Structures are given as structure tokens and as C-alpha cells.
Amino acid sequence: MQTGILWKVGLLSALPHLASVVAMVAVSRLSDRWKKRSLLLAASLAVAAAGWLLTLLAEGPWLKLAGLCLAQSGMMAVLPVFWTLPSLFLGGAAAAGGIALINSLANIGGIFAPSLIGRFGIAPMVAVMVWGMVMALLTQWFVENRRPRLD
């Protein structure tokens, strides 16, 4: 077992990703059990936003690492829940088109996000996550109050 600084940095760098694996599995199982996908999506975004705020405002490195673990866990736990939503509203070819549109917008976001974060910092990312929470809660309300689809 090595005890060099690079080994320690590697282990510490892996912590947020290990936490996100646990969060993804837990949130996915809860999503399947409770069928409250939008609420779990909003909760995951809240955890991610809280993690980024902790990372932004914390003084010590251990609190910043805890913030990164929360942020990564929340952001990764969103993914499996999010991808169940298009099929709730769209069927057949429309679902395929909706998923393609989401992928296209995500790719465009991947082009602009790094420069925006470099210019404005983490704070706008927290605002986007709060906006995402609001949209997820509205989606949950819509799912619970909609009429059945007449396919």
C-alpha cells in the first residue's frame, strides 16, 4: 500500500463519486417504490444545491469536501429519475423525439457551461438547480392532477 501524496489525493478525489454511487442506487430504488419521481428529483436537486453552497461558503477543506460529496450525490441521483419523466408525458415516437431534444439541449449546455462557470462561478449553477427544483415540483403536481392519457 502506497502512502504518497498522490495516493491520498486520489482517494480523496474518489469520495464524491463513491457517495454519488450510493445516492444513485438509493434514489432510484425509492423512485421505483414510491412513484414520486418529480419529488425525488426536486429533493436530489436540493441536495446538489446545498452541496454547492457548502462548497462555496465553507472555510475548511473537509467541509468543502463534504460539500462536493453532497453536490455530486445530488447531481448524479437526478439522472436515473429524470430519464423516467419523458415517457410519463409522451408515448411512442413522441417520447423518442422528446428524448432526442433533451439530449440535444444537454449537448448545447455542455458547450457553454464551462465558460459560464469560469466567468460567473458556482452561484448561477445553484440558481439553475433551484429553478430545476421548482420545475420538478410543478411536474409532480401536473402528474398527480392530470387526466389519463387517451392513447
PDB file of C-alpha atoms in Angstrom:
ATOM      1  CA  MET A   1       0.000   0.000   0.000  1.00  0.00           C
ATOM      2  CA  GLN A   2       1.472   3.339  -1.039  1.00  0.00           C
ATOM      3  CA  THR A   3       1.417   6.303   1.314  1.00  0.00           C
ATOM      4  CA  GLY A   4       2.484   9.036  -1.103  1.00  0.00           C
ATOM      5  CA  ILE A   5       0.621  12.303  -1.520  1.00  0.00           C
ATOM      6  CA  LEU A   6      -0.704  11.311  -4.955  1.00  0.00           C
ATOM      7  CA  TRP A   7      -2.283   8.192  -3.484  1.00  0.00           C
ATOM      8  CA  LYS A   8      -4.018  10.258  -0.802  1.00  0.00           C
ATOM      9  CA  VAL A   9      -5.219  12.834  -3.324  1.00  0.00           C
ATOM     10  CA  GLY A  10      -6.604  10.032  -5.472  1.00  0.00           C
ATOM     11  CA  LEU A  11      -8.527   8.550  -2.553  1.00  0.00           C
ATOM     12  CA  LEU A  12      -9.956  11.923  -1.543  1.00  0.00           C
ATOM     13  CA  SER A  13     -10.896  12.662  -5.157  1.00  0.00           C
ATOM     14  CA  ALA A  14     -12.856   9.411  -5.312  1.00  0.00           C
ATOM     15  CA  LEU A  15     -15.040  10.202  -2.274  1.00  0.00           C
ATOM     16  CA  PRO A  16     -17.637  12.374  -4.086  1.00  0.00           C
ATOM     17  CA  HIS A  17     -18.018   9.735  -6.789  1.00  0.00           C
ATOM     18  CA  LEU A  18     -18.403   6.911  -4.279  1.00  0.00           C
ATOM     19  CA  ALA A  19     -21.048   8.934  -2.455  1.00  0.00           C
ATOM     20  CA  SER A  20     -22.859   9.529  -5.739  1.00  0.00           C
ATOM     21  CA  VAL A  21     -22.998   5.788  -6.489  1.00  0.00           C
ATOM     22  CA  VAL A  22     -24.745   5.184  -3.172  1.00  0.00           C
ATOM     23  CA  ALA A  23     -27.120   8.108  -3.769  1.00  0.00           C
ATOM     24  CA  MET A  24     -27.999   6.982  -7.311  1.00  0.00           C
ATOM     25  CA  VAL A  25     -28.919   3.479  -6.190  1.00  0.00           C
ATOM     26  CA  ALA A  26     -30.881   4.704  -3.166  1.00  0.00           C
ATOM     27  CA  VAL A  27     -32.842   7.374  -5.041  1.00  0.00           C
ATOM     28  CA  SER A  28     -33.551   5.016  -7.946  1.00  0.00           C
ATOM     29  CA  ARG A  29     -34.987   2.401  -5.607  1.00  0.00           C
ATOM     30  CA  LEU A  30     -37.066   4.982  -3.764  1.00  0.00           C
ATOM     31  CA  SER A  31     -38.308   6.307  -7.093  1.00  0.00           C
ATOM     32  CA  ASP A  32     -39.485   2.867  -8.162  1.00  0.00           C
ATOM     33  CA  ARG A  33     -41.061   2.162  -4.787  1.00  0.00           C
ATOM     34  CA  TRP A  34     -42.822   5.491  -4.155  1.00  0.00           C
ATOM     35  CA  LYS A  35     -43.573   6.560  -7.757  1.00  0.00           C
ATOM     36  CA  LYS A  36     -42.952  10.184  -6.694  1.00  0.00           C
ATOM     37  CA  ARG A  37     -40.315  10.793  -9.297  1.00  0.00           C
ATOM     38  CA  SER A  38     -40.574  14.569  -9.505  1.00  0.00           C
ATOM     39  CA  LEU A  39     -40.409  14.963  -5.734  1.00  0.00           C
ATOM     40  CA  LEU A  40     -37.277  12.830  -5.593  1.00  0.00           C
ATOM     41  CA  LEU A  41     -35.857  14.807  -8.494  1.00  0.00           C
ATOM     42  CA  ALA A  42     -36.511  18.049  -6.606  1.00  0.00           C
ATOM     43  CA  ALA A  43     -35.003  16.613  -3.421  1.00  0.00           C
ATOM     44  CA  SER A  44     -31.886  15.494  -5.304  1.00  0.00           C
ATOM     45  CA  LEU A  45     -31.516  18.946  -6.830  1.00  0.00           C
ATOM     46  CA  ALA A  46     -31.915  20.475  -3.354  1.00  0.00           C
ATOM     47  CA  VAL A  47     -29.111  18.252  -2.057  1.00  0.00           C
ATOM     48  CA  ALA A  48     -26.925  19.259  -5.009  1.00  0.00           C
ATOM     49  CA  ALA A  49     -27.639  22.970  -4.493  1.00  0.00           C
ATOM     50  CA  ALA A  50     -26.921  22.658  -0.766  1.00  0.00           C
ATOM     51  CA  GLY A  51     -23.671  20.875  -1.558  1.00  0.00           C
ATOM     52  CA  TRP A  52     -22.551  23.602  -3.957  1.00  0.00           C
ATOM     53  CA  LEU A  53     -23.465  26.275  -1.414  1.00  0.00           C
ATOM     54  CA  LEU A  54     -21.491  24.440   1.265  1.00  0.00           C
ATOM     55  CA  THR A  55     -18.536  24.167  -1.104  1.00  0.00           C
ATOM     56  CA  LEU A  56     -18.801  27.859  -1.886  1.00  0.00           C
ATOM     57  CA  LEU A  57     -19.182  29.094   1.695  1.00  0.00           C
ATOM     58  CA  ALA A  58     -17.219  26.568   3.788  1.00  0.00           C
ATOM     59  CA  GLU A  59     -13.963  27.582   5.417  1.00  0.00           C
ATOM     60  CA  GLY A  60     -12.080  24.317   5.848  1.00  0.00           C
ATOM     61  CA  PRO A  61     -11.085  21.689   3.293  1.00  0.00           C
ATOM     62  CA  TRP A  62     -13.087  18.914   4.985  1.00  0.00           C
ATOM     63  CA  LEU A  63     -16.299  20.924   4.818  1.00  0.00           C
ATOM     64  CA  LYS A  64     -15.575  21.728   1.191  1.00  0.00           C
ATOM     65  CA  LEU A  65     -15.057  18.012   0.510  1.00  0.00           C
ATOM     66  CA  ALA A  66     -18.359  17.244   2.253  1.00  0.00           C
ATOM     67  CA  GLY A  67     -20.000  19.874   0.051  1.00  0.00           C
ATOM     68  CA  LEU A  68     -18.527  18.260  -3.051  1.00  0.00           C
ATOM     69  CA  CYS A  69     -19.840  14.874  -1.891  1.00  0.00           C
ATOM     70  CA  LEU A  70     -23.336  16.334  -1.449  1.00  0.00           C
ATOM     71  CA  ALA A  71     -23.222  18.193  -4.758  1.00  0.00           C
ATOM     72  CA  GLN A  72     -22.027  15.170  -6.725  1.00  0.00           C
ATOM     73  CA  SER A  73     -24.520  12.879  -4.995  1.00  0.00           C
ATOM     74  CA  GLY A  74     -27.420  15.188  -5.741  1.00  0.00           C
ATOM     75  CA  MET A  75     -26.447  15.785  -9.363  1.00  0.00           C
ATOM     76  CA  MET A  76     -25.925  12.100 -10.123  1.00  0.00           C
ATOM     77  CA  ALA A  77     -29.062  10.971  -8.252  1.00  0.00           C
ATOM     78  CA  VAL A  78     -31.110  13.227 -10.540  1.00  0.00           C
ATOM     79  CA  LEU A  79     -30.155  11.332 -13.698  1.00  0.00           C
ATOM     80  CA  PRO A  80     -31.957   7.983 -13.319  1.00  0.00           C
ATOM     81  CA  VAL A  81     -35.086   9.704 -12.020  1.00  0.00           C
ATOM     82  CA  PHE A  82     -35.047  12.380 -14.715  1.00  0.00           C
ATOM     83  CA  TRP A  83     -34.933   9.919 -17.602  1.00  0.00           C
ATOM     84  CA  THR A  84     -38.190   8.304 -16.467  1.00  0.00           C
ATOM     85  CA  LEU A  85     -40.117  11.559 -16.928  1.00  0.00           C
ATOM     86  CA  PRO A  86     -40.357  11.835 -20.749  1.00  0.00           C
ATOM     87  CA  SER A  87     -42.236   8.549 -21.001  1.00  0.00           C
ATOM     88  CA  LEU A  88     -44.766   9.770 -18.413  1.00  0.00           C
ATOM     89  CA  PHE A  89     -45.921  12.513 -20.768  1.00  0.00           C
ATOM     90  CA  LEU A  90     -45.095  11.229 -24.231  1.00  0.00           C
ATOM     91  CA  GLY A  91     -45.720   7.948 -25.965  1.00  0.00           C
ATOM     92  CA  GLY A  92     -44.109   6.157 -28.903  1.00  0.00           C
ATOM     93  CA  ALA A  93     -42.378   8.354 -31.458  1.00  0.00           C
ATOM     94  CA  ALA A  94     -43.091  11.484 -29.413  1.00  0.00           C
ATOM     95  CA  ALA A  95     -41.123  10.013 -26.493  1.00  0.00           C
ATOM     96  CA  ALA A  96     -38.188   9.291 -28.808  1.00  0.00           C
ATOM     97  CA  GLY A  97     -38.335  12.847 -30.167  1.00  0.00           C
ATOM     98  CA  GLY A  98     -38.546  14.295 -26.655  1.00  0.00           C
ATOM     99  CA  ILE A  99     -35.541  12.298 -25.503  1.00  0.00           C
ATOM    100  CA  ALA A 100     -33.603  13.408 -28.603  1.00  0.00           C
ATOM    101  CA  LEU A 101     -34.480  17.050 -27.888  1.00  0.00           C
ATOM    102  CA  ILE A 102     -33.330  16.697 -24.274  1.00  0.00           C
ATOM    103  CA  ASN A 103     -30.027  15.186 -25.442  1.00  0.00           C
ATOM    104  CA  SER A 104     -29.534  17.976 -27.976  1.00  0.00           C
ATOM    105  CA  LEU A 105     -30.131  20.688 -25.383  1.00  0.00           C
ATOM    106  CA  ALA A 106     -27.802  18.932 -22.945  1.00  0.00           C
ATOM    107  CA  ASN A 107     -25.059  18.849 -25.563  1.00  0.00           C
ATOM    108  CA  ILE A 108     -25.505  22.557 -26.234  1.00  0.00           C
ATOM    109  CA  GLY A 109     -25.355  23.178 -22.484  1.00  0.00           C
ATOM    110  CA  GLY A 110     -22.121  21.201 -22.353  1.00  0.00           C
ATOM    111  CA  ILE A 111     -20.600  23.628 -24.826  1.00  0.00           C
ATOM    112  CA  PHE A 112     -21.477  26.801 -22.921  1.00  0.00           C
ATOM    113  CA  ALA A 113     -21.454  25.676 -19.272  1.00  0.00           C
ATOM    114  CA  PRO A 114     -17.675  25.550 -18.717  1.00  0.00           C
ATOM    115  CA  SER A 115     -17.128  29.116 -19.895  1.00  0.00           C
ATOM    116  CA  LEU A 116     -20.147  30.387 -17.951  1.00  0.00           C
ATOM    117  CA  ILE A 117     -18.963  28.719 -14.744  1.00  0.00           C
ATOM    118  CA  GLY A 118     -15.470  30.078 -15.370  1.00  0.00           C
ATOM    119  CA  ARG A 119     -16.842  33.567 -15.791  1.00  0.00           C
ATOM    120  CA  PHE A 120     -19.586  33.666 -13.119  1.00  0.00           C
ATOM    121  CA  GLY A 121     -18.584  30.931 -10.643  1.00  0.00           C
ATOM    122  CA  ILE A 122     -20.779  28.380  -8.890  1.00  0.00           C
ATOM    123  CA  ALA A 123     -23.616  30.705  -7.821  1.00  0.00           C
ATOM    124  CA  PRO A 124     -25.515  30.571 -11.155  1.00  0.00           C
ATOM    125  CA  MET A 125     -25.345  26.770 -11.010  1.00  0.00           C
ATOM    126  CA  VAL A 126     -27.126  26.872  -7.654  1.00  0.00           C
ATOM    127  CA  ALA A 127     -29.774  29.155  -9.179  1.00  0.00           C
ATOM    128  CA  VAL A 128     -30.293  26.717 -12.055  1.00  0.00           C
ATOM    129  CA  MET A 129     -30.727  23.865  -9.582  1.00  0.00           C
ATOM    130  CA  VAL A 130     -33.296  25.854  -7.605  1.00  0.00           C
ATOM    131  CA  TRP A 131     -35.125  26.537 -10.872  1.00  0.00           C
ATOM    132  CA  GLY A 132     -34.960  22.813 -11.606  1.00  0.00           C
ATOM    133  CA  MET A 133     -36.470  22.036  -8.193  1.00  0.00           C
ATOM    134  CA  VAL A 134     -39.390  24.357  -8.904  1.00  0.00           C
ATOM    135  CA  MET A 135     -39.934  22.767 -12.309  1.00  0.00           C
ATOM    136  CA  ALA A 136     -39.768  19.268 -10.803  1.00  0.00           C
ATOM    137  CA  LEU A 137     -42.361  20.167  -8.179  1.00  0.00           C
ATOM    138  CA  LEU A 138     -44.620  21.625 -10.862  1.00  0.00           C
ATOM    139  CA  THR A 139     -44.169  18.428 -12.863  1.00  0.00           C
ATOM    140  CA  GLN A 140     -45.154  16.335  -9.837  1.00  0.00           C
ATOM    141  CA  TRP A 141     -48.263  18.460  -9.352  1.00  0.00           C
ATOM    142  CA  PHE A 142     -49.105  18.075 -13.042  1.00  0.00           C
ATOM    143  CA  VAL A 143     -48.635  14.291 -12.926  1.00  0.00           C
ATOM    144  CA  GLU A 144     -50.872  13.947  -9.886  1.00  0.00           C
ATOM    145  CA  ASN A 145     -53.606  16.207 -11.281  1.00  0.00           C
ATOM    146  CA  ARG A 146     -53.659  15.273 -14.952  1.00  0.00           C
ATOM    147  CA  ARG A 147     -56.314  13.300 -16.707  1.00  0.00           C
ATOM    148  CA  PRO A 148     -55.424   9.846 -18.023  1.00  0.00           C
ATOM    149  CA  ARG A 149     -53.907   9.742 -21.491  1.00  0.00           C
ATOM    150  CA  LEU A 150     -56.255   8.524 -24.222  1.00  0.00           C
ATOM    151  CA  ASP A 151     -53.869   6.543 -26.449  1.00  0.00           C
TER     152      ASP A 151
END
